[in-house]
Amino acid sequence: MIESILFKDVELITSSEHRQGDVYVLNGKIVAIQPSLSVDTEYVVQEKGLALIPGVIDPHVHFREPGVTHKESIYTGSKAAVRGGVTSFFEMPNTKPATIDAETLALKKEIAAQSALANYNFFIGATTSNLTELNTVENVPGIKIFVGSSTGNMLVDDPELLIEIFKNGSRLIAVHSEDEATIKTNIRAYQCSTDVYDHTKIRNIEAAIKSTTQLVKLANQYQRRLHICHLTTAEEAVFLEKIGSKYVTTEVTPQHLLLSSPDCYAQLGTLAQINPPIREKRHAESLWQHLRKGTIHCIGTDHAPHTLDEKMKPFGQAPSGMPGVETSLPLLLTLAAKRQCSYSDVVKWLCEAPAKIYKINNKGYLKEGYDADLTLVDLKKKHKLLNKNIISKCGWTAFDGWDCIGDVVATFVNGQPVYREGDFFETIKGKEIQINV
């Protein structure tokens, strides 16, 4: 175990500044950030041209354990995460069994304590019968509600039950926002379709905006923090900007920013099938605009891996979802290199905003006294995203063949190196993320 590290003459990037400096880490904490430091340490990082950012926090992943570990596990998902510069993750509850009570939550935390290379925590999932558990389980980032179709009994779309959840308790509520009745009606109309493009017609704009409008109304009425996961429509973004609720935050995924229909379906087929769906280019352009304006607050990947064999099945049989935890940072660094956003924007969206939204203690920022969750990047490194290099157990990416500028050199979790230029150091595990309630 390494007690002390000095990052010497690196570019320090935060949401507010981009400058040269030194960072001294002792016993897992950032203890000094200065233009120049002279201290004795056992580990020195001093390589020309590298930049240091806070470790990425991915607030939305599906690591599939327990239950469907042939797709992913907490170990393999966290390994992919640190390869992508992600030092902390929040995992969703729709596993088998679902994370819906203290026992299933404890099981996941036990697995993570033994196997996760990154810091971790897990959402508690809402069902039709676990209101008490939602408010009594300890230390979770929030309550996850699938208002649109999910697995098992995790669909919660009854208006009266939603009211009960919103008016009882104070935890953040994160939602998959699609109107189930609209989806069911559309499924009947397209039940014989073999065209994956019809996925956008089944889970259409109306399903998204209807659900989001109703949920924001509940958040305002009961003064409850609401986080809308994976926003996909221009209509929702415009609505959220107009209403400007202090109780509501939202996220967007890289795939909804960078891919658009019908091209992605023509090129990728069912590999592009996700929920909510990838929509026409005008939506991606609007999402970008509102991310830069601050209507959309952060980026989460909705890392949802399936095997290639599963994804290559015909539309109607192929599952929805795609991986993303290890590609989000390189993709965003590339956009910054092309001046479509700034490097400070990348840090704000991937690191600082998730920490702020979820009230995470001592993470997400380059600040003295904070945990030394740090990602060392080469902003000028040119490389391709390739399926053969994907660490995730699923072994593929929708961005296969994409050229990138900027990549992760090393990832440090709680002051310990866990990844460096293709090598993983797995003796030290991540820790449970503490939520400041």
XYZ file of C-alpha atoms in Angstrom:
437
model
C 0.000 0.000 0.000
C 1.384 3.398 -1.029
C 1.229 6.071 1.651
C 2.399 9.116 -0.314
C 2.368 10.312 -3.924
C 3.583 13.519 -5.536
C 2.174 14.534 -8.900
C 4.824 16.919 -10.202
C 4.257 19.621 -12.818
C 0.971 18.313 -14.208
C -1.890 20.229 -15.791
C -4.582 20.559 -13.140
C -8.092 20.748 -14.570
C -11.186 21.714 -12.606
C -14.475 23.274 -13.675
C -13.058 26.720 -12.946
C -9.407 26.587 -13.956
C -6.712 24.871 -16.025
C -3.159 25.419 -14.733
C 0.179 23.771 -14.008
C 0.941 22.602 -10.496
C 1.855 19.902 -8.019
C -0.423 17.681 -5.941
C 0.685 15.895 -2.774
C -1.277 12.859 -1.619
C -0.835 11.318 1.832
C -2.753 8.347 3.220
C -5.397 8.507 0.537
C -6.111 12.235 0.844
C -5.092 15.298 -1.150
C -3.147 17.295 1.414
C -1.548 20.025 -0.714
C -2.026 21.630 -4.129
C 0.579 24.256 -4.985
C 2.405 25.684 -8.024
C 5.471 23.803 -6.783
C 5.997 21.368 -3.919
C 9.167 19.823 -2.518
C 8.336 16.834 -0.326
C 9.733 13.365 0.187
C 7.335 10.727 -1.161
C 7.585 7.078 -2.069
C 5.854 7.526 -5.449
C 6.426 10.406 -7.854
C 4.499 11.034 -11.064
C 6.477 13.430 -13.243
C 5.948 13.023 -16.955
C 5.758 15.910 -19.381
C 2.422 16.758 -20.910
C 0.072 14.868 -18.581
C -3.043 16.303 -16.957
C -4.704 15.440 -13.664
C -8.451 15.548 -13.108
C -10.707 14.310 -10.310
C -11.712 10.700 -10.733
C -14.840 10.354 -12.856
C -18.053 9.517 -10.994
C -20.471 7.461 -13.073
C -23.862 7.712 -11.353
C -25.629 5.238 -13.626
C -24.301 1.746 -14.369
C -25.702 -1.783 -14.561
C -23.036 -4.292 -13.521
C -25.503 -7.229 -13.600
C -24.455 -8.899 -10.341
C -26.070 -10.881 -8.866
C -28.012 -12.893 -11.382
C -26.704 -12.313 -14.903
C -22.942 -12.254 -14.537
C -22.366 -13.777 -17.972
C -22.926 -10.183 -19.201
C -20.925 -8.354 -16.502
C -20.018 -8.530 -12.822
C -19.113 -5.960 -10.224
C -15.487 -6.994 -10.686
C -15.415 -6.806 -14.491
C -17.549 -3.669 -14.571
C -15.331 -1.896 -12.065
C -12.247 -3.010 -13.999
C -13.710 -1.433 -17.142
C -14.527 1.636 -15.066
C -10.987 2.278 -13.851
C -9.659 1.692 -17.373
C -11.898 4.592 -18.362
C -10.798 6.835 -15.494
C -13.922 6.180 -13.424
C -13.115 5.953 -9.707
C -16.673 5.784 -8.315
C -19.930 4.290 -9.553
C -23.569 3.990 -8.553
C -25.183 0.762 -9.696
C -28.843 0.270 -10.506
C -31.199 -2.145 -8.718
C -32.615 -4.263 -11.562
C -30.446 -7.305 -10.919
C -31.633 -10.821 -9.975
C -32.665 -10.631 -7.207
C -33.547 -6.956 -7.455
C -32.036 -4.568 -4.906
C -35.250 -3.751 -3.070
C -34.547 -4.309 0.628
C -31.787 -4.311 3.232
C -30.814 -7.915 2.534
C -30.337 -7.568 -1.208
C -28.530 -4.256 -0.712
C -26.165 -5.821 1.831
C -25.409 -8.657 -0.589
C -24.285 -6.248 -3.300
C -22.180 -4.218 -0.894
C -20.499 -7.393 0.342
C -19.678 -8.477 -3.217
C -18.327 -5.017 -4.020
C -16.176 -4.871 -0.885
C -14.421 -8.032 -2.038
C -14.183 -7.376 -5.769
C -14.729 -3.741 -6.851
C -11.645 -1.882 -8.035
C -13.514 1.437 -7.819
C -15.584 3.041 -5.078
C -19.205 1.956 -5.085
C -22.737 2.367 -3.891
C -26.103 1.005 -4.966
C -29.584 2.417 -5.508
C -32.548 0.942 -3.686
C -35.263 0.098 -6.196
C -38.914 0.990 -5.745
C -41.576 -1.679 -6.146
C -45.293 -1.737 -5.532
C -44.781 -2.893 -1.938
C -41.518 -1.651 -0.377
C -42.204 1.950 0.684
C -40.839 1.343 4.187
C -37.565 -0.113 2.909
C -37.045 2.842 0.573
C -36.705 5.144 3.542
C -35.034 2.890 6.101
C -32.097 1.241 4.307
C -28.809 2.892 5.175
C -26.444 4.869 2.953
C -27.762 4.715 -0.592
C -27.441 7.401 -3.290
C -31.187 7.408 -3.780
C -34.349 5.594 -4.748
C -34.618 4.348 -8.334
C -38.066 4.257 -9.901
C -38.692 2.637 -13.268
C -41.785 4.524 -14.397
C -41.347 2.842 -17.784
C -41.034 -0.921 -18.318
C -38.340 -2.788 -16.437
C -37.925 -6.260 -15.005
C -39.863 -8.227 -12.424
C -42.076 -6.121 -10.174
C -39.977 -2.971 -10.475
C -42.423 -1.113 -12.693
C -44.032 1.661 -10.628
C -46.427 3.695 -12.737
C -49.537 3.926 -10.563
C -50.139 7.646 -9.844
C -51.282 7.062 -6.279
C -48.246 4.948 -5.450
C -45.932 7.547 -6.966
C -47.542 10.186 -4.762
C -46.911 8.023 -1.693
C -43.230 7.666 -2.584
C -42.758 11.386 -3.299
C -44.485 12.612 -0.141
C -42.788 10.171 2.238
C -39.087 10.511 2.961
C -36.373 12.875 1.778
C -33.987 10.781 -0.326
C -33.243 11.743 -3.901
C -35.507 9.957 -6.370
C -33.878 8.931 -9.649
C -36.266 7.968 -12.424
C -36.393 6.168 -15.732
C -38.983 8.521 -17.206
C -41.208 6.959 -19.857
C -44.998 6.642 -19.681
C -45.861 2.962 -19.501
C -49.411 3.281 -20.858
C -48.132 5.052 -23.974
C -45.458 2.399 -24.507
C -47.983 -0.428 -24.191
C -50.281 1.190 -26.739
C -47.393 1.588 -29.162
C -46.215 -1.988 -28.636
C -49.586 -3.227 -29.845
C -49.229 -1.155 -32.999
C -45.702 -2.436 -33.750
C -45.790 -5.918 -32.224
C -45.026 -7.593 -35.549
C -42.243 -5.214 -36.553
C -38.765 -6.499 -37.381
C -37.367 -2.995 -38.011
C -35.224 -1.751 -35.102
C -35.985 1.851 -36.105
C -39.521 1.232 -34.826
C -38.030 1.170 -31.333
C -38.163 4.980 -31.447
C -41.848 4.812 -32.344
C -42.697 2.442 -29.497
C -40.797 4.518 -26.932
C -41.737 7.792 -28.552
C -41.341 11.438 -27.604
C -44.847 11.546 -26.146
C -44.019 8.748 -23.683
C -40.978 10.675 -22.460
C -42.443 14.159 -22.141
C -45.698 12.942 -20.564
C -43.836 11.072 -17.847
C -41.285 13.815 -17.186
C -43.986 16.486 -16.914
C -45.894 14.432 -14.340
C -42.791 13.613 -12.288
C -41.590 17.220 -12.168
C -45.051 18.235 -10.977
C -44.759 15.740 -8.108
C -41.249 16.939 -7.230
C -42.420 20.550 -7.011
C -45.601 19.678 -5.136
C -43.812 17.649 -2.465
C -40.502 19.566 -2.586
C -38.647 16.343 -3.282
C -35.301 16.033 -5.055
C -35.826 14.397 -8.443
C -33.091 13.245 -10.823
C -34.189 12.350 -14.343
C -31.892 9.715 -15.777
C -30.768 9.580 -19.426
C -32.744 12.490 -20.876
C -33.404 11.972 -24.604
C -35.749 14.559 -26.074
C -35.543 18.205 -27.044
C -39.065 18.611 -25.703
C -38.052 17.515 -22.215
C -34.996 19.775 -22.227
C -37.041 22.813 -23.279
C -39.663 22.016 -20.642
C -37.062 21.688 -17.889
C -35.395 24.947 -18.872
C -38.739 26.737 -18.866
C -39.887 25.443 -15.496
C -36.489 25.861 -13.824
C -37.276 23.762 -10.754
C -34.756 23.876 -7.920
C -35.749 20.321 -7.009
C -34.923 18.751 -10.381
C -31.617 17.664 -11.908
C -30.953 15.492 -14.912
C -28.275 13.572 -16.802
C -27.534 12.687 -20.395
C -25.522 9.789 -21.819
C -22.704 10.023 -24.384
C -24.681 7.814 -26.763
C -27.647 10.183 -26.776
C -25.288 13.091 -27.442
C -23.136 11.487 -30.134
C -25.398 9.073 -31.995
C -28.614 9.838 -33.857
C -31.273 8.022 -35.830
C -31.816 6.792 -38.439
C -28.062 6.531 -39.128
C -27.142 4.666 -35.939
C -29.770 1.988 -36.609
C -28.643 1.603 -40.206
C -25.037 1.173 -39.088
C -25.435 -0.726 -35.821
C -28.811 -2.431 -35.996
C -29.920 -3.750 -32.625
C -26.574 -2.767 -31.078
C -28.064 0.740 -31.032
C -31.242 -0.394 -29.279
C -31.428 1.174 -25.813
C -34.095 2.517 -23.457
C -34.986 5.345 -23.833
C -34.017 5.185 -27.511
C -31.502 7.126 -29.553
C -33.534 9.708 -31.462
C -33.184 12.028 -34.445
C -30.325 14.486 -34.727
C -32.377 17.482 -33.586
C -32.674 15.854 -30.162
C -28.935 15.268 -29.846
C -28.294 18.885 -30.834
C -30.794 20.131 -28.264
C -29.316 17.926 -25.539
C -25.863 19.361 -26.292
C -27.227 22.884 -26.125
C -28.940 22.315 -22.795
C -25.960 20.491 -21.322
C -23.787 23.512 -22.074
C -26.453 25.879 -20.750
C -26.800 23.922 -17.500
C -30.369 22.669 -17.941
C -28.807 19.210 -18.028
C -26.404 18.851 -15.138
C -24.227 15.789 -15.588
C -23.272 12.831 -17.736
C -23.962 9.223 -16.750
C -23.326 6.298 -19.054
C -26.242 3.936 -18.361
C -23.624 1.218 -18.887
C -25.917 -1.725 -19.666
C -23.914 -4.581 -21.217
C -25.266 -7.604 -23.033
C -23.285 -10.197 -24.965
C -22.880 -9.744 -28.705
C -24.853 -12.946 -29.294
C -27.772 -11.482 -27.357
C -27.573 -8.093 -29.058
C -27.375 -9.569 -32.573
C -30.768 -11.197 -32.265
C -33.571 -9.712 -34.412
C -35.532 -6.705 -33.214
C -38.184 -7.917 -30.817
C -35.801 -10.491 -29.355
C -32.642 -8.460 -28.763
C -32.364 -6.826 -25.316
C -31.974 -3.060 -24.933
C -28.750 -1.571 -23.586
C -25.128 -0.872 -24.454
C -21.834 -0.575 -22.531
C -20.186 2.789 -21.893
C -18.389 3.084 -18.566
C -14.896 2.874 -20.082
C -15.492 5.032 -23.154
C -17.246 8.116 -21.759
C -14.106 10.004 -20.714
C -12.127 9.401 -23.953
C -15.160 10.470 -25.990
C -15.614 13.664 -23.979
C -11.884 14.453 -24.047
C -12.095 14.145 -27.825
C -14.917 16.666 -27.967
C -12.853 19.036 -25.842
C -9.832 18.555 -28.112
C -12.075 19.495 -31.047
C -13.279 22.550 -29.072
C -16.891 21.476 -28.959
C -16.623 21.988 -25.208
C -13.804 22.771 -22.778
C -11.772 20.409 -20.629
C -13.238 22.235 -17.631
C -16.700 21.346 -18.940
C -15.697 17.689 -19.043
C -14.607 17.802 -15.398
C -17.801 19.606 -14.395
C -20.094 17.110 -16.141
C -18.262 13.873 -15.290
C -16.761 14.591 -11.874
C -18.017 17.608 -9.964
C -21.715 17.636 -10.877
C -22.418 14.007 -9.862
C -20.727 14.664 -6.511
C -22.870 17.749 -5.985
C -26.157 16.197 -7.123
C -25.770 13.116 -4.941
C -24.149 14.885 -1.976
C -21.084 12.661 -2.012
C -18.609 13.282 0.772
C -15.085 14.347 -0.254
C -15.117 13.230 -3.873
C -15.380 14.746 -7.334
C -13.047 17.722 -6.848
C -9.347 18.566 -6.902
C -9.320 20.070 -3.412
C -7.143 19.778 -0.347
C -8.735 17.443 2.173
C -10.619 15.473 -0.476
C -10.142 11.798 -1.253
C -7.338 11.131 -3.713
C -9.575 9.670 -6.419
C -7.623 10.923 -9.399
C -7.339 10.284 -13.117
C -4.144 11.002 -15.027
C -4.766 11.696 -18.711
C -2.801 12.375 -21.862
C -4.857 15.036 -23.608
C -3.021 14.623 -26.911
C -2.897 10.853 -27.267
C -4.587 9.685 -30.461
C -6.169 6.238 -30.424
C -9.123 4.242 -31.688
C -11.890 2.708 -29.646
C -11.917 -0.940 -30.697
C -14.008 -3.902 -29.616
C -10.900 -6.013 -29.126
C -9.624 -3.601 -26.456
C -12.834 -3.337 -24.452
C -12.390 -4.462 -20.840
C -16.094 -4.904 -20.096
C -17.094 -8.555 -20.104
C -19.455 -7.946 -23.026
C -16.469 -7.151 -25.285
C -17.985 -4.531 -27.583
C -18.767 -0.837 -27.927
C -21.168 1.084 -30.136
C -18.201 3.391 -30.826
C -16.010 0.689 -32.354
C -13.570 2.326 -34.776
C -14.075 5.874 -33.507
C -10.964 8.039 -33.437
C -10.241 9.676 -30.086
C -7.884 12.393 -28.859
C -7.138 11.996 -25.172
C -6.917 8.864 -23.071
C -6.474 7.623 -19.527
C -2.877 6.979 -18.497
C -3.493 5.987 -14.877
C -6.318 5.819 -12.353
C -5.918 6.243 -8.596
C -8.605 5.172 -6.130
C -8.244 6.469 -2.567
C -4.616 7.306 -3.260
C -3.753 3.886 -4.692
C -2.873 3.175 -8.332
C -5.367 0.671 -9.739
C -4.654 1.103 -13.450
C -1.637 2.250 -15.449
C -1.225 1.999 -19.251
C -2.797 -1.417 -19.679
C -1.852 -2.877 -16.297
C -4.258 -3.361 -13.393
C -3.276 -3.451 -9.718
C -5.980 -5.313 -7.875
C -4.757 -5.852 -4.330
C -6.503 -2.722 -3.037
C -10.280 -2.537 -3.446
C -12.616 0.425 -3.630
C -14.647 1.628 -0.676
C -18.336 2.237 -0.079
C -19.225 5.814 -1.024
C -20.693 7.773 1.840
C -23.710 9.937 1.042
C -24.124 13.166 2.978
C -27.783 13.214 3.992
